[in-house]
Amino acid sequence: MAISFDRSTKTFYLDGRSITYAFTVNSYGYAEHLYFGKKISHDPLFFTRGGGMGDHEPLPPEVRRGYASYDMMWTECSFHGTGDYREPCVLVENAAGDRLSDLLFAGYEILSEKPRIPGMPSSRGGETLVLHLADKFTAFSADLYYTVWEDEDVIARRAVYRNGADTPAKLRRAYSFSLSLPGQEYDAISFYGGWARERTPERTPIGHHVYAIDSKRCSSSASLNPFLVIAGRHTDEDRGEAIGVSLVYSSSFVLKAQGTGGGDTLLTGGVNDFDFGYHMEPGEEFYTPEVLLAYSDEGLGGMSRAMHDLLRDHLIQPRYVKSSRPLLLNNWEGTTFHFTYEKLAAIVDAVKGTGIDTFVLDDGWFGKREDPSSGLGDWFVNEQKLEGGLDRLIEHVHGAGMKFGLWFEPEMISEDSEIYRAHPDYAIGVPGRDHCRTRQQLMMDLTRADVRDYIADSVNKILHSHQIDYVKWDYNRDVTEQYTLGLPPERQSEFAYRFALGVYDLFERIVEGNPDIFFEGCASGGARFDPAVLAYFPQIWTSDDSDAEERTKIQTGTSYAYPLSSMACHLSSCPNHQTGRTESFATRADIAHLGATGYELDSTKLTEEEIAAIREQTAEYREMEDLILFGDLYRIDDPFTGNYFSEAIVSKDKSRAYLIAYRRLGGVNSEAHRVKMRGLDPKKNYFVPELSLILSGATLMNVGLIPNFGGHASGDFRTAKFHFEEK
Ligand code: DGJ
């Protein structure tokens, strides 16, 4: 049993692989947090509580209640208006217009079968505790869900809020969780960015203030990923405590860390309450997205590995999370919108027999589409441009022994399109006001069922009438003018939340509805890289910046929250489209191999040597793919802070490993750079082919290795690799 309840101390213990989460029902009747951290025994933990609500007070509960400092009580769901001045997890406007809550423990259930969240993705399996809280004075209630897995170091949490009254109420804030941590010696690490520079870590001390990251875009966005690390002040990559907070949500979110006046730290967040309000009819429930809380005392690396395991074992679709990935060639950087059947057929022929097994036709095959200004929403083949239609090309691709992939951008609509001319109301916007036209396109109003029906039917029609093996699902702008013709004025502030439900509905009908097709996510690169998307798409295009040097950073930043197998990484041509930089073919391949790999270029322009190199690279990738899919990641040299990047991937049984080292700038007579291997078994011996030596894990991890970047005058952007096989 991963969940137990000690009746004598009224304490719940949730035990994972090496973590414990504990809370109690205190003598005032509140669910009060006690502990989240490394695994402990089921001792009583009241002695840890000493603040204004300490149970050691000699007064009877009802008297004490009047004296109590609620903001020193670590409620499992912080609430507003009755003395807790910390960030509330929930804020409800009751029928009388007051915003008070007083949520008392009202019972619990332990479920062996994890219930799905209606309309939303979430993790699977584990054991789930449902904690019922009920307001002392109104019929408002909250169910807090906690899932724990015996073999994982993650707790999943979420809340369901219910208006049990016979009058409407309004939710003004509906976060997924709140969690109190002892003390204030923490840093927050967030992952900021923008187009082509996604997920840069930024470390900030949490002081006596509210630290927050958010999105107001109806997408998780490249600006700030819905992932936050709370790390001890002295926590580094390998040592110290870290909690990773990952929200399984793709719309406007907020995650907060507050250094409280009581000397503690409160974490909370979920659906962004900026520009939010949810009208609750009598009996109506509101479902919050799930949040994953990964704990490790083995530094940021341990936290990442715990999160990667959970995502791979219990969130990403089992049908493809651990299976060999398509090794593809995508034509986007090679041709953009400008191709013909002959050009595409030649691109396919050029890589026939190289180990590339999937050809993906990117943007420009449908409607009228020669640039970003038109065609979106017209999901029918442009046979004038693609002579012979899709089937002729698919036949050619299949004839070359490859699978066929196709690009869509289902959530979008162009003003210059047949569908917009017929249904201008399908686009999001406020009647009588102007549209913001990012990338010259508008967005479909996914809060409306009829709009979703049109999209699902037209995309599925293409998928069902051609032999399509793979889909790249793009999303190239964020929502503006958040408004729908489908809701009354008092419900307009539900838009961002309902948009997320609309996105998931489309994912269900198109991705889940076509289980034999492999789906990859994309959003102008990695602008919607979050666990909710990963619940449907096993991999996401990490960034439109395919330059190897830049990718060492983007992929490292992404790896804090997401496993290598979820990151699509391609070798593209040089000078690089985005940066103009030139790196060797080998370096570009080595960096692109640190994920779900592929090529993104016009293959008809490759030299014979490069085609031969692709043959070797694809074989090499298939050899190491099991490490990408199943292995443990160890970040070693941080590309954000020095001239080097290195990381190791180690098999779970520690019998195999791979180490890649990268030197940004070469130098003259440079000092040797030593890389200490990580994650091996110190007692095992490993054959290292690059050295023709058998060395112990202890030697490799303590003495280290000197990567050979090519010696004198070898230039910039060089890689060196080591392989380790148990002997
Ligand atoms: C943005 C994506 O990130 C690119 O890979 C490509 O698919 C373009 N959109 C096509 O418009």
XYZ file of C-alpha atoms and ligand atoms in Angstrom:
738
model
C 0.000 0.000 0.000
C 1.489 3.311 -1.055
C -1.155 5.235 0.935
C -1.929 4.656 4.597
C -3.844 6.412 7.345
C -2.745 6.198 10.974
C -5.975 6.537 12.963
C -4.268 7.285 16.255
C -2.458 10.358 14.938
C -4.949 10.992 12.093
C -2.020 11.141 9.708
C -1.943 10.184 6.029
C 1.361 8.853 4.659
C 1.949 8.611 0.912
C 5.072 6.611 0.129
C 6.775 6.549 -3.256
C 10.024 4.832 -4.241
C 12.149 7.019 -1.984
C 9.784 9.810 -0.954
C 7.114 10.388 1.672
C 4.306 12.940 1.673
C 2.455 13.307 4.994
C -0.389 15.401 6.342
C -2.760 15.187 9.263
C -6.263 16.149 10.267
C -5.478 18.577 13.097
C -7.547 19.147 16.194
C -9.297 22.069 14.510
C -10.485 19.734 11.780
C -8.243 21.028 8.984
C -6.048 18.952 6.680
C -2.625 20.212 7.682
C 0.538 19.454 5.786
C 3.420 17.864 7.680
C 6.121 16.709 5.301
C 7.232 16.174 1.690
C 10.708 14.827 1.148
C 12.941 11.786 1.384
C 11.268 8.596 2.595
C 10.704 8.452 6.380
C 9.059 6.006 8.758
C 5.497 6.545 9.896
C 6.343 8.388 13.106
C 4.023 11.023 14.567
C 5.029 14.417 13.162
C 3.085 16.921 15.301
C 6.311 18.033 16.942
C 7.255 19.753 13.687
C 4.412 22.255 14.040
C 5.189 25.216 16.274
C 3.454 28.232 14.755
C 0.280 30.050 15.809
C -1.804 26.931 15.207
C 0.454 24.544 17.127
C -1.503 21.646 18.545
C 0.518 21.962 21.744
C -1.644 24.917 22.886
C -3.460 23.944 26.110
C -6.762 25.643 25.120
C -9.808 23.694 23.895
C -10.134 23.718 20.073
C -13.107 26.088 19.756
C -11.412 28.696 21.951
C -8.065 28.263 20.287
C -9.686 28.664 16.916
C -10.483 32.295 17.693
C -6.879 32.987 18.628
C -5.302 31.132 15.839
C -3.027 32.519 13.133
C -4.357 30.756 10.113
C -1.516 31.801 7.918
C 0.794 29.676 10.012
C -1.338 26.604 9.489
C -0.110 24.571 6.557
C -3.512 23.708 5.098
C -3.408 21.312 2.173
C -5.638 23.774 0.325
C -5.000 27.381 1.376
C -8.206 29.452 1.407
C -9.160 33.067 1.718
C -10.937 35.445 4.052
C -10.665 33.772 7.447
C -7.151 34.608 8.570
C -4.826 32.890 6.120
C -3.142 35.769 4.304
C -0.916 33.591 2.181
C -1.712 32.932 -1.476
C -5.033 31.074 -1.524
C -5.364 27.927 -3.582
C -9.056 28.652 -4.071
C -11.126 31.819 -4.024
C -14.889 31.559 -4.436
C -17.485 34.287 -4.530
C -20.473 32.903 -2.662
C -24.095 33.724 -3.517
C -24.142 36.484 -0.866
C -21.180 38.150 -2.589
C -18.680 37.356 0.189
C -15.411 35.580 -0.740
C -14.894 33.628 2.460
C -13.960 29.982 2.711
C -13.431 27.665 5.659
C -12.576 24.251 4.280
C -12.657 21.482 6.875
C -11.773 17.820 6.497
C -14.914 15.849 5.598
C -13.664 12.339 4.805
C -11.464 10.437 2.400
C -11.313 7.536 -0.067
C -8.403 5.486 -1.337
C -8.744 4.372 -4.955
C -6.662 1.670 -6.616
C -7.951 2.731 -10.053
C -6.982 6.283 -10.937
C -10.000 8.225 -12.232
C -9.477 10.288 -15.376
C -10.088 14.013 -15.237
C -13.144 14.677 -17.414
C -11.913 16.366 -20.597
C -8.290 16.674 -19.516
C -5.141 14.577 -19.798
C -3.406 13.271 -16.691
C -0.961 10.635 -15.546
C -2.014 6.990 -15.204
C -1.740 4.232 -12.605
C -0.603 4.520 -9.005
C -2.794 4.705 -5.934
C -5.014 7.723 -5.379
C -6.226 9.369 -2.203
C -9.268 11.617 -2.471
C -9.508 14.025 0.417
C -12.922 15.587 0.876
C -13.006 19.124 2.251
C -16.270 20.952 2.943
C -16.887 24.568 3.792
C -18.154 24.939 7.347
C -20.809 27.500 6.395
C -21.697 27.033 2.726
C -22.283 24.079 0.417
C -18.980 24.689 -1.413
C -16.580 21.764 -1.275
C -13.208 20.687 -2.599
C -11.887 17.221 -3.358
C -8.115 17.041 -3.324
C -6.651 14.175 -5.355
C -3.211 12.762 -4.529
C -1.630 9.995 -6.606
C 1.513 8.172 -5.572
C 3.395 5.349 -7.287
C 5.452 2.787 -5.367
C 8.157 2.919 -8.032
C 8.319 6.683 -8.647
C 9.441 9.775 -6.760
C 6.526 11.925 -7.807
C 3.239 12.918 -6.177
C 0.472 14.035 -8.533
C -2.086 16.455 -7.186
C -5.235 18.168 -8.418
C -8.480 19.552 -7.035
C -12.143 19.408 -7.943
C -14.289 22.287 -6.670
C -18.051 21.899 -6.307
C -20.867 24.339 -5.758
C -23.337 22.245 -3.757
C -25.608 25.198 -3.057
C -28.913 25.798 -4.801
C -27.709 29.239 -5.956
C -24.850 30.016 -8.385
C -21.349 30.855 -7.176
C -18.331 32.245 -8.992
C -14.869 30.740 -8.840
C -12.366 33.563 -8.981
C -9.368 31.355 -8.433
C -9.178 27.580 -8.793
C -5.601 26.362 -8.431
C -4.615 22.724 -8.473
C -2.649 22.514 -5.236
C -0.948 24.300 -2.417
C 2.050 22.906 -0.611
C 3.851 24.317 2.422
C 7.590 23.837 2.792
C 9.589 24.485 5.933
C 11.862 27.545 6.017
C 12.805 29.956 3.293
C 16.213 28.927 2.056
C 15.006 28.188 -1.460
C 15.677 29.296 -4.992
C 13.140 29.133 -7.804
C 14.389 27.974 -11.205
C 12.146 28.826 -14.128
C 12.615 28.260 -17.855
C 12.050 31.357 -19.959
C 12.499 32.048 -23.634
C 10.858 32.991 -26.870
C 10.723 31.757 -30.449
C 13.943 29.861 -31.310
C 15.367 30.318 -27.798
C 13.152 28.153 -25.661
C 13.679 27.119 -22.017
C 16.643 28.968 -20.563
C 17.004 28.266 -16.832
C 16.872 31.286 -14.538
C 17.579 30.918 -10.834
C 16.086 33.428 -8.392
C 16.145 33.416 -4.571
C 12.658 33.239 -3.081
C 12.438 35.995 -0.478
C 9.541 37.402 1.530
C 7.490 37.978 -1.566
C 5.385 36.172 -4.107
C 7.453 34.779 -6.952
C 5.320 33.857 -9.955
C 5.673 32.566 -13.496
C 2.705 32.549 -15.815
C 1.195 32.516 -19.265
C -1.773 34.604 -20.395
C -1.659 33.248 -23.972
C -4.022 30.248 -23.858
C -0.938 28.128 -24.481
C 1.823 27.006 -22.162
C 4.135 29.103 -24.393
C 7.844 29.562 -25.012
C 7.938 32.583 -22.698
C 7.809 30.552 -19.507
C 7.389 26.813 -19.402
C 4.749 25.536 -16.919
C 7.565 23.961 -14.936
C 9.233 25.350 -11.849
C 12.012 23.959 -9.682
C 12.204 24.797 -6.012
C 15.753 24.042 -4.961
C 17.649 24.469 -1.730
C 19.935 27.537 -1.811
C 22.968 25.265 -2.108
C 21.445 22.599 -4.333
C 23.477 21.932 -7.468
C 23.246 19.430 -10.298
C 24.198 16.465 -8.089
C 23.598 17.419 -4.490
C 20.832 18.877 -2.385
C 17.065 18.920 -2.362
C 14.933 19.909 -5.318
C 11.220 19.764 -6.070
C 10.134 19.906 -9.707
C 6.619 21.269 -10.213
C 5.176 20.403 -13.622
C 1.683 21.403 -14.632
C -0.168 19.067 -16.990
C -1.879 21.948 -18.763
C -1.559 23.710 -22.117
C -3.338 26.996 -21.502
C -2.828 30.130 -19.381
C -1.235 29.025 -16.123
C 0.443 30.410 -13.048
C 2.913 28.825 -10.632
C 3.847 30.678 -7.459
C 6.301 30.376 -4.596
C 5.757 32.621 -1.607
C 8.115 33.276 1.280
C 5.521 33.747 4.022
C 5.587 36.048 7.022
C 5.619 32.942 9.185
C 9.040 31.970 7.875
C 7.845 29.190 5.577
C 7.408 28.822 1.839
C 4.157 28.141 0.049
C 3.902 26.684 -3.447
C 0.676 26.933 -5.367
C -0.693 27.370 -8.860
C -2.652 25.951 -11.742
C -5.099 27.640 -14.107
C -4.151 31.330 -14.316
C -6.653 33.426 -12.359
C -5.668 36.552 -14.290
C -8.711 37.457 -16.410
C -10.438 34.365 -15.030
C -13.798 33.722 -13.469
C -15.892 30.580 -13.639
C -19.619 30.741 -13.170
C -20.814 27.692 -11.204
C -24.408 26.667 -11.448
C -25.889 24.718 -8.511
C -24.254 21.292 -8.456
C -21.555 22.272 -10.977
C -17.980 21.020 -10.606
C -14.736 22.571 -11.790
C -11.838 20.280 -12.654
C -8.335 21.626 -12.253
C -5.371 20.269 -14.201
C -2.975 17.855 -12.576
C 0.358 18.974 -11.177
C 3.333 16.613 -10.844
C 5.637 17.155 -7.870
C 8.977 15.350 -8.225
C 11.309 15.275 -5.237
C 14.979 14.394 -5.066
C 17.813 14.943 -2.634
C 20.262 14.154 -5.444
C 20.233 17.630 -6.870
C 18.657 18.953 -10.022
C 19.829 15.879 -11.906
C 17.988 13.549 -9.512
C 14.853 15.691 -9.749
C 14.971 15.588 -13.578
C 15.422 11.822 -13.619
C 12.432 11.393 -11.270
C 10.306 13.565 -13.559
C 11.514 11.819 -16.728
C 10.629 8.411 -15.261
C 7.139 9.522 -14.332
C 6.462 11.040 -17.755
C 7.760 7.963 -19.561
C 6.170 5.379 -17.264
C 2.825 6.972 -16.525
C 1.993 9.890 -18.797
C 3.189 9.547 -22.388
C 1.103 7.069 -24.395
C 2.414 3.550 -23.715
C 1.788 2.578 -27.349
C 4.752 4.629 -28.445
C 6.707 6.010 -25.529
C 9.226 3.211 -25.436
C 9.191 2.112 -29.026
C 11.728 2.945 -31.677
C 10.998 6.354 -33.201
C 10.663 7.324 -36.845
C 14.004 8.537 -38.171
C 12.760 11.160 -40.505
C 13.529 13.660 -43.199
C 11.377 16.806 -43.131
C 11.346 19.143 -46.137
C 10.572 22.413 -44.271
C 14.036 23.954 -44.052
C 14.831 22.497 -47.476
C 11.927 23.963 -49.455
C 9.626 25.922 -47.127
C 6.355 26.417 -49.097
C 7.992 26.062 -52.493
C 7.906 22.520 -53.828
C 6.495 20.402 -56.598
C 5.862 16.674 -56.792
C 9.126 16.252 -58.717
C 11.134 18.155 -56.108
C 9.715 16.126 -53.223
C 10.209 12.844 -55.077
C 13.862 13.787 -55.690
C 14.315 14.652 -51.989
C 12.983 11.212 -51.090
C 15.123 9.424 -53.690
C 18.292 11.131 -52.482
C 18.063 9.461 -49.066
C 16.655 6.098 -50.136
C 18.444 3.280 -48.334
C 20.273 5.564 -45.882
C 18.349 4.447 -42.805
C 16.015 7.438 -42.919
C 12.676 5.675 -42.690
C 10.049 8.433 -42.798
C 9.522 11.387 -45.101
C 7.468 14.269 -43.675
C 5.797 16.752 -45.996
C 5.592 20.004 -44.061
C 3.499 23.142 -44.572
C 2.092 24.107 -48.003
C 0.298 21.033 -49.430
C -3.324 22.131 -48.849
C -5.780 24.827 -49.906
C -4.102 27.853 -51.441
C -0.793 28.120 -49.607
C 2.369 29.734 -50.974
C 3.174 31.751 -47.855
C 1.735 32.111 -44.333
C -1.071 34.458 -45.407
C -3.594 31.937 -46.739
C -5.065 28.467 -46.766
C -5.199 27.469 -43.086
C -8.400 25.629 -42.305
C -8.829 24.374 -45.893
C -7.726 20.814 -45.218
C -7.944 19.512 -48.780
C -5.039 18.731 -51.085
C -3.831 21.407 -53.495
C -3.573 19.176 -56.560
C -2.444 22.015 -58.777
C 0.665 22.373 -56.697
C 1.106 18.716 -55.835
C 0.445 17.125 -59.184
C -1.149 13.715 -58.794
C -2.270 14.597 -55.294
C -1.126 13.115 -52.025
C -1.581 9.518 -53.125
C 1.015 9.781 -55.904
C 3.580 11.157 -53.473
C 2.680 8.648 -50.765
C 3.059 5.824 -53.261
C 6.482 7.144 -54.189
C 7.559 7.439 -50.545
C 6.266 3.986 -49.687
C 7.928 2.657 -52.832
C 11.233 4.009 -51.531
C 10.710 1.913 -48.385
C 9.769 4.877 -46.200
C 6.746 5.907 -44.229
C 4.821 9.044 -45.027
C 4.190 11.968 -42.676
C 2.059 15.074 -43.160
C 1.911 18.522 -41.518
C -1.264 20.119 -40.146
C -2.029 23.202 -38.119
C -5.585 22.349 -37.058
C -6.245 25.157 -34.566
C -5.713 27.923 -37.127
C -7.678 29.717 -39.826
C -6.525 32.130 -42.561
C -8.741 35.025 -43.574
C -7.823 34.126 -47.144
C -9.390 30.664 -47.073
C -12.594 29.040 -48.227
C -13.588 28.142 -44.694
C -13.165 31.714 -43.423
C -15.179 33.115 -46.333
C -17.971 30.656 -45.465
C -17.643 30.962 -41.644
C -15.842 34.123 -40.496
C -17.402 33.480 -37.084
C -15.183 30.388 -36.661
C -12.263 32.728 -35.893
C -11.685 34.001 -32.365
C -12.450 37.685 -32.060
C -14.756 40.329 -30.686
C -17.331 41.544 -33.229
C -16.613 45.109 -34.312
C -13.012 45.078 -33.089
C -9.792 44.480 -34.987
C -7.904 41.171 -34.983
C -4.270 40.746 -34.025
C -2.807 38.893 -37.027
C 0.287 37.108 -35.736
C 1.944 35.231 -38.644
C -0.879 36.611 -40.805
C -3.333 34.092 -39.387
C -6.246 33.869 -36.975
C -7.255 31.142 -34.587
C -10.239 28.837 -34.577
C -12.643 29.248 -31.658
C -12.051 25.882 -30.039
C -14.447 26.649 -27.199
C -17.236 25.959 -29.731
C -18.278 22.387 -30.466
C -19.353 23.159 -34.059
C -15.906 24.614 -34.846
C -14.207 21.569 -33.349
C -16.498 19.309 -35.378
C -15.437 21.051 -38.577
C -11.726 20.693 -37.736
C -11.907 17.083 -36.563
C -13.991 16.033 -39.562
C -11.822 17.749 -42.175
C -8.499 16.581 -40.700
C -9.799 13.048 -40.138
C -11.102 12.962 -43.707
C -7.548 13.442 -44.995
C -6.136 10.946 -42.495
C -8.746 8.336 -43.389
C -8.550 8.697 -47.140
C -4.759 8.419 -47.545
C -2.089 6.104 -46.186
C -0.589 8.480 -43.651
C 1.758 7.038 -41.059
C 2.838 10.144 -39.214
C 1.474 13.617 -38.462
C 3.293 16.766 -37.400
C 0.760 18.953 -35.557
C 1.858 22.584 -35.602
C 0.558 25.655 -33.710
C 2.129 28.921 -34.808
C 0.541 31.682 -32.785
C -1.151 32.407 -29.475
C -4.678 33.524 -28.755
C -5.542 37.212 -28.653
C -8.989 38.818 -28.278
C -10.101 36.060 -25.917
C -13.814 36.042 -26.616
C -16.343 33.606 -27.999
C -19.739 33.986 -29.591
C -20.616 30.695 -27.909
C -20.859 31.963 -24.320
C -22.932 34.626 -22.523
C -21.118 37.725 -21.197
C -20.876 36.414 -17.623
C -18.963 33.360 -18.845
C -16.428 35.108 -21.139
C -13.737 34.935 -18.447
C -13.873 31.135 -18.783
C -12.390 31.411 -22.271
C -8.766 30.363 -21.595
C -9.834 27.303 -19.610
C -12.485 26.267 -22.123
C -9.973 26.765 -24.947
C -7.723 24.169 -23.274
C -10.641 21.734 -23.065
C -11.283 22.368 -26.770
C -7.650 21.606 -27.620
C -7.808 18.335 -25.664
C -11.085 17.411 -27.358
C -9.379 17.795 -30.740
C -6.397 15.764 -29.538
C -8.793 13.031 -28.418
C -10.673 12.956 -31.698
C -7.706 13.202 -34.030
C -4.724 11.753 -32.145
C -6.503 9.146 -30.035
C -8.918 8.497 -32.873
C -6.051 7.403 -35.139
C -3.947 5.093 -32.950
C -1.985 3.714 -35.901
C -0.628 7.127 -36.825
C 2.428 8.482 -35.015
C 1.909 12.113 -33.919
C 4.566 14.736 -33.234
C 3.717 18.046 -31.569
C 5.103 21.415 -32.654
C 4.358 25.076 -31.960
C 6.621 27.394 -33.952
C 9.238 25.037 -32.574
C 8.847 24.410 -28.842
C 6.253 26.983 -27.820
C 3.834 24.378 -26.474
C 6.143 21.878 -24.822
C 4.250 20.657 -21.771
C 3.084 17.387 -20.180
C -0.487 17.805 -21.453
C 0.760 17.795 -25.054
C 3.066 14.886 -24.215
C 0.076 12.893 -22.975
C -0.963 12.708 -26.658
C 2.266 13.252 -28.623
C 5.344 11.259 -27.558
C 7.682 13.858 -29.022
C 7.628 17.579 -29.749
C 9.742 19.658 -32.140
C 12.020 21.278 -29.573
C 12.809 24.520 -31.375
C 12.877 26.126 -34.824
C 16.479 26.913 -34.009
C 18.221 23.830 -35.381
C 21.763 25.229 -35.023
C 23.802 22.651 -33.057
C 25.477 25.239 -30.832
C 22.141 26.782 -29.882
C 20.600 23.356 -29.495
C 23.099 22.368 -26.776
C 21.423 25.034 -24.656
C 17.815 24.605 -25.763
C 17.958 20.830 -25.317
C 19.706 21.139 -21.942
C 17.092 23.629 -20.710
C 14.323 21.338 -21.927
C 15.892 18.316 -20.232
C 15.283 19.702 -16.739
C 11.624 18.773 -17.114
C 11.338 16.488 -20.128
C 13.047 13.241 -21.192
C 15.354 13.136 -24.207
C 12.914 10.873 -26.049
C 10.317 13.673 -26.019
C 12.574 16.152 -27.833
C 12.614 16.116 -31.624
C 16.097 17.154 -32.772
C 17.120 17.389 -36.435
C 20.295 17.874 -38.386
C 19.786 20.819 -40.752
C 21.881 22.385 -43.478
C 24.620 24.998 -43.058
C 25.016 27.917 -42.960
C 22.191 27.405 -40.507
C 18.883 29.008 -41.521
C 18.423 30.796 -38.223
C 21.932 31.716 -37.110
C 24.013 31.623 -40.287
C 26.560 29.535 -38.381
C 28.436 26.607 -39.892
C 29.214 23.482 -37.922
C 30.519 20.157 -39.188
C 28.088 17.478 -40.374
C 29.335 15.237 -37.541
C 28.735 17.808 -34.813
C 25.261 18.539 -36.129
C 24.448 14.812 -36.085
C 25.882 14.261 -32.598
C 23.746 17.020 -31.082
C 20.662 15.951 -33.060
C 21.125 12.401 -31.745
C 20.323 13.543 -28.211
C 16.605 13.113 -28.758
C 14.155 11.781 -31.344
C 16.362 12.407 -34.325
C 15.930 13.286 -37.994
C 17.033 15.511 -40.869
C 15.590 18.847 -41.929
C 17.050 19.847 -45.305
C 16.983 19.563 -49.065
C 18.659 16.190 -49.475
C 19.219 16.747 -53.201
C 21.938 19.231 -52.221
C 23.893 16.770 -50.072
C 27.311 15.546 -51.224
C 28.098 11.852 -51.662
C 30.192 11.980 -48.471
C 27.269 13.444 -46.570
C 24.898 10.755 -47.838
C 27.448 8.137 -46.760
C 27.701 9.865 -43.387
C 23.907 9.715 -42.974
C 24.091 5.944 -43.479
C 26.585 5.680 -40.611
C 24.772 8.192 -38.433
C 21.410 6.440 -38.666
C 23.042 3.101 -37.818
C 24.845 4.679 -34.880
C 21.610 6.274 -33.675
C 19.695 2.999 -33.791
C 22.521 1.432 -31.718
C 22.102 4.009 -28.957
C 18.353 4.588 -29.274
C 17.514 2.372 -26.301
C 19.515 4.763 -24.105
C 17.522 7.723 -25.459
C 14.249 5.890 -24.871
C 14.900 4.261 -21.497
C 18.132 5.665 -20.034
C 18.914 7.973 -17.118
C 20.247 11.393 -18.064
C 23.221 12.964 -16.268
C 23.985 16.574 -17.180
C 27.700 17.212 -16.670
C 29.067 20.390 -18.327
C 26.503 23.174 -18.433
C 26.455 24.902 -21.847
C 24.889 28.005 -20.285
C 27.887 28.749 -18.118
C 31.037 27.573 -19.870
C 32.781 26.626 -23.078
C 31.701 22.994 -22.814
C 28.561 20.941 -22.873
C 28.549 17.307 -21.873
C 25.986 14.784 -20.800
C 25.809 11.061 -20.185
C 22.976 8.621 -20.677
C 23.139 5.449 -18.598
C 20.952 2.362 -18.949
C 18.739 1.581 -15.943
C 20.771 -1.521 -15.099
C 23.995 0.497 -15.488
C 25.415 -1.978 -17.984
C 25.658 0.519 -20.890
C 26.270 4.200 -21.200
C 27.084 6.963 -23.644
C 28.925 10.219 -23.020
C 28.995 13.164 -25.369
C 31.251 16.165 -24.879
C 31.114 19.354 -26.932
C 33.586 22.229 -27.070
C 32.175 25.527 -28.248
C 35.331 27.474 -29.114
C 38.695 25.960 -29.877
C 41.890 27.494 -28.561
C 45.626 27.348 -29.058
C 47.519 25.075 -26.702
C 44.295 24.791 -24.632
C 44.216 23.106 -21.286
C 42.815 19.594 -21.363
C 39.162 19.502 -20.352
C 38.431 16.585 -18.070
C 34.923 15.117 -17.897
C 34.038 12.967 -14.926
C 31.543 10.338 -15.985
C 28.383 10.042 -13.899
C 25.758 7.450 -13.152
C 27.865 4.302 -13.638
C 28.129 1.503 -11.091
C 31.490 2.158 -9.364
C 31.994 -1.577 -8.910
C 31.320 -2.581 -12.501
C 33.979 -2.711 -15.197
C 33.296 -1.113 -18.554
C 34.896 -1.517 -21.944
C 35.492 1.900 -23.533
C 36.116 1.332 -27.267
C 37.418 4.873 -27.831
C 40.291 4.084 -25.393
C 40.470 0.322 -26.068
C 40.464 -0.084 -22.293
C 38.416 -1.767 -19.613
C 37.998 0.625 -16.684
C 35.942 0.508 -13.517
C 32.967 2.766 -12.991
C 34.823 4.207 -9.989
C 37.792 5.189 -12.160
C 35.622 6.651 -14.874
C 33.572 8.693 -12.420
C 36.432 9.908 -10.230
C 39.397 10.225 -12.558
C 37.339 11.233 -15.586
C 38.123 11.278 -19.281
C 39.779 13.759 -21.610
C 37.643 14.152 -24.754
C 39.633 14.407 -27.953
C 38.212 17.368 -29.834
C 40.608 16.919 -32.723
C 43.857 18.360 -31.474
C 45.714 21.406 -32.725
C 43.780 23.819 -34.978
C 40.686 21.637 -34.849
C 38.378 24.646 -34.805
C 35.124 25.439 -33.060
C 31.977 23.437 -32.308
C 33.597 20.031 -31.927
C 32.220 16.897 -30.285
C 33.842 13.808 -28.781
C 32.016 10.632 -27.766
C 32.604 7.679 -25.455
C 30.694 4.429 -25.193
C 30.658 2.158 -22.140
C 29.790 -1.543 -22.183
C 29.851 -3.665 -19.020
C 32.532 -6.379 -19.137
C 6.786 26.205 -37.578
C 7.452 24.899 -37.330
O 8.179 24.939 -36.148
C 8.339 24.552 -38.519
O 9.027 23.372 -38.274
C 7.475 24.443 -39.749
O 6.608 23.354 -39.632
C 6.707 25.734 -39.949
N 5.989 26.124 -38.777
C 5.736 25.595 -41.106
O 4.931 26.679 -41.246
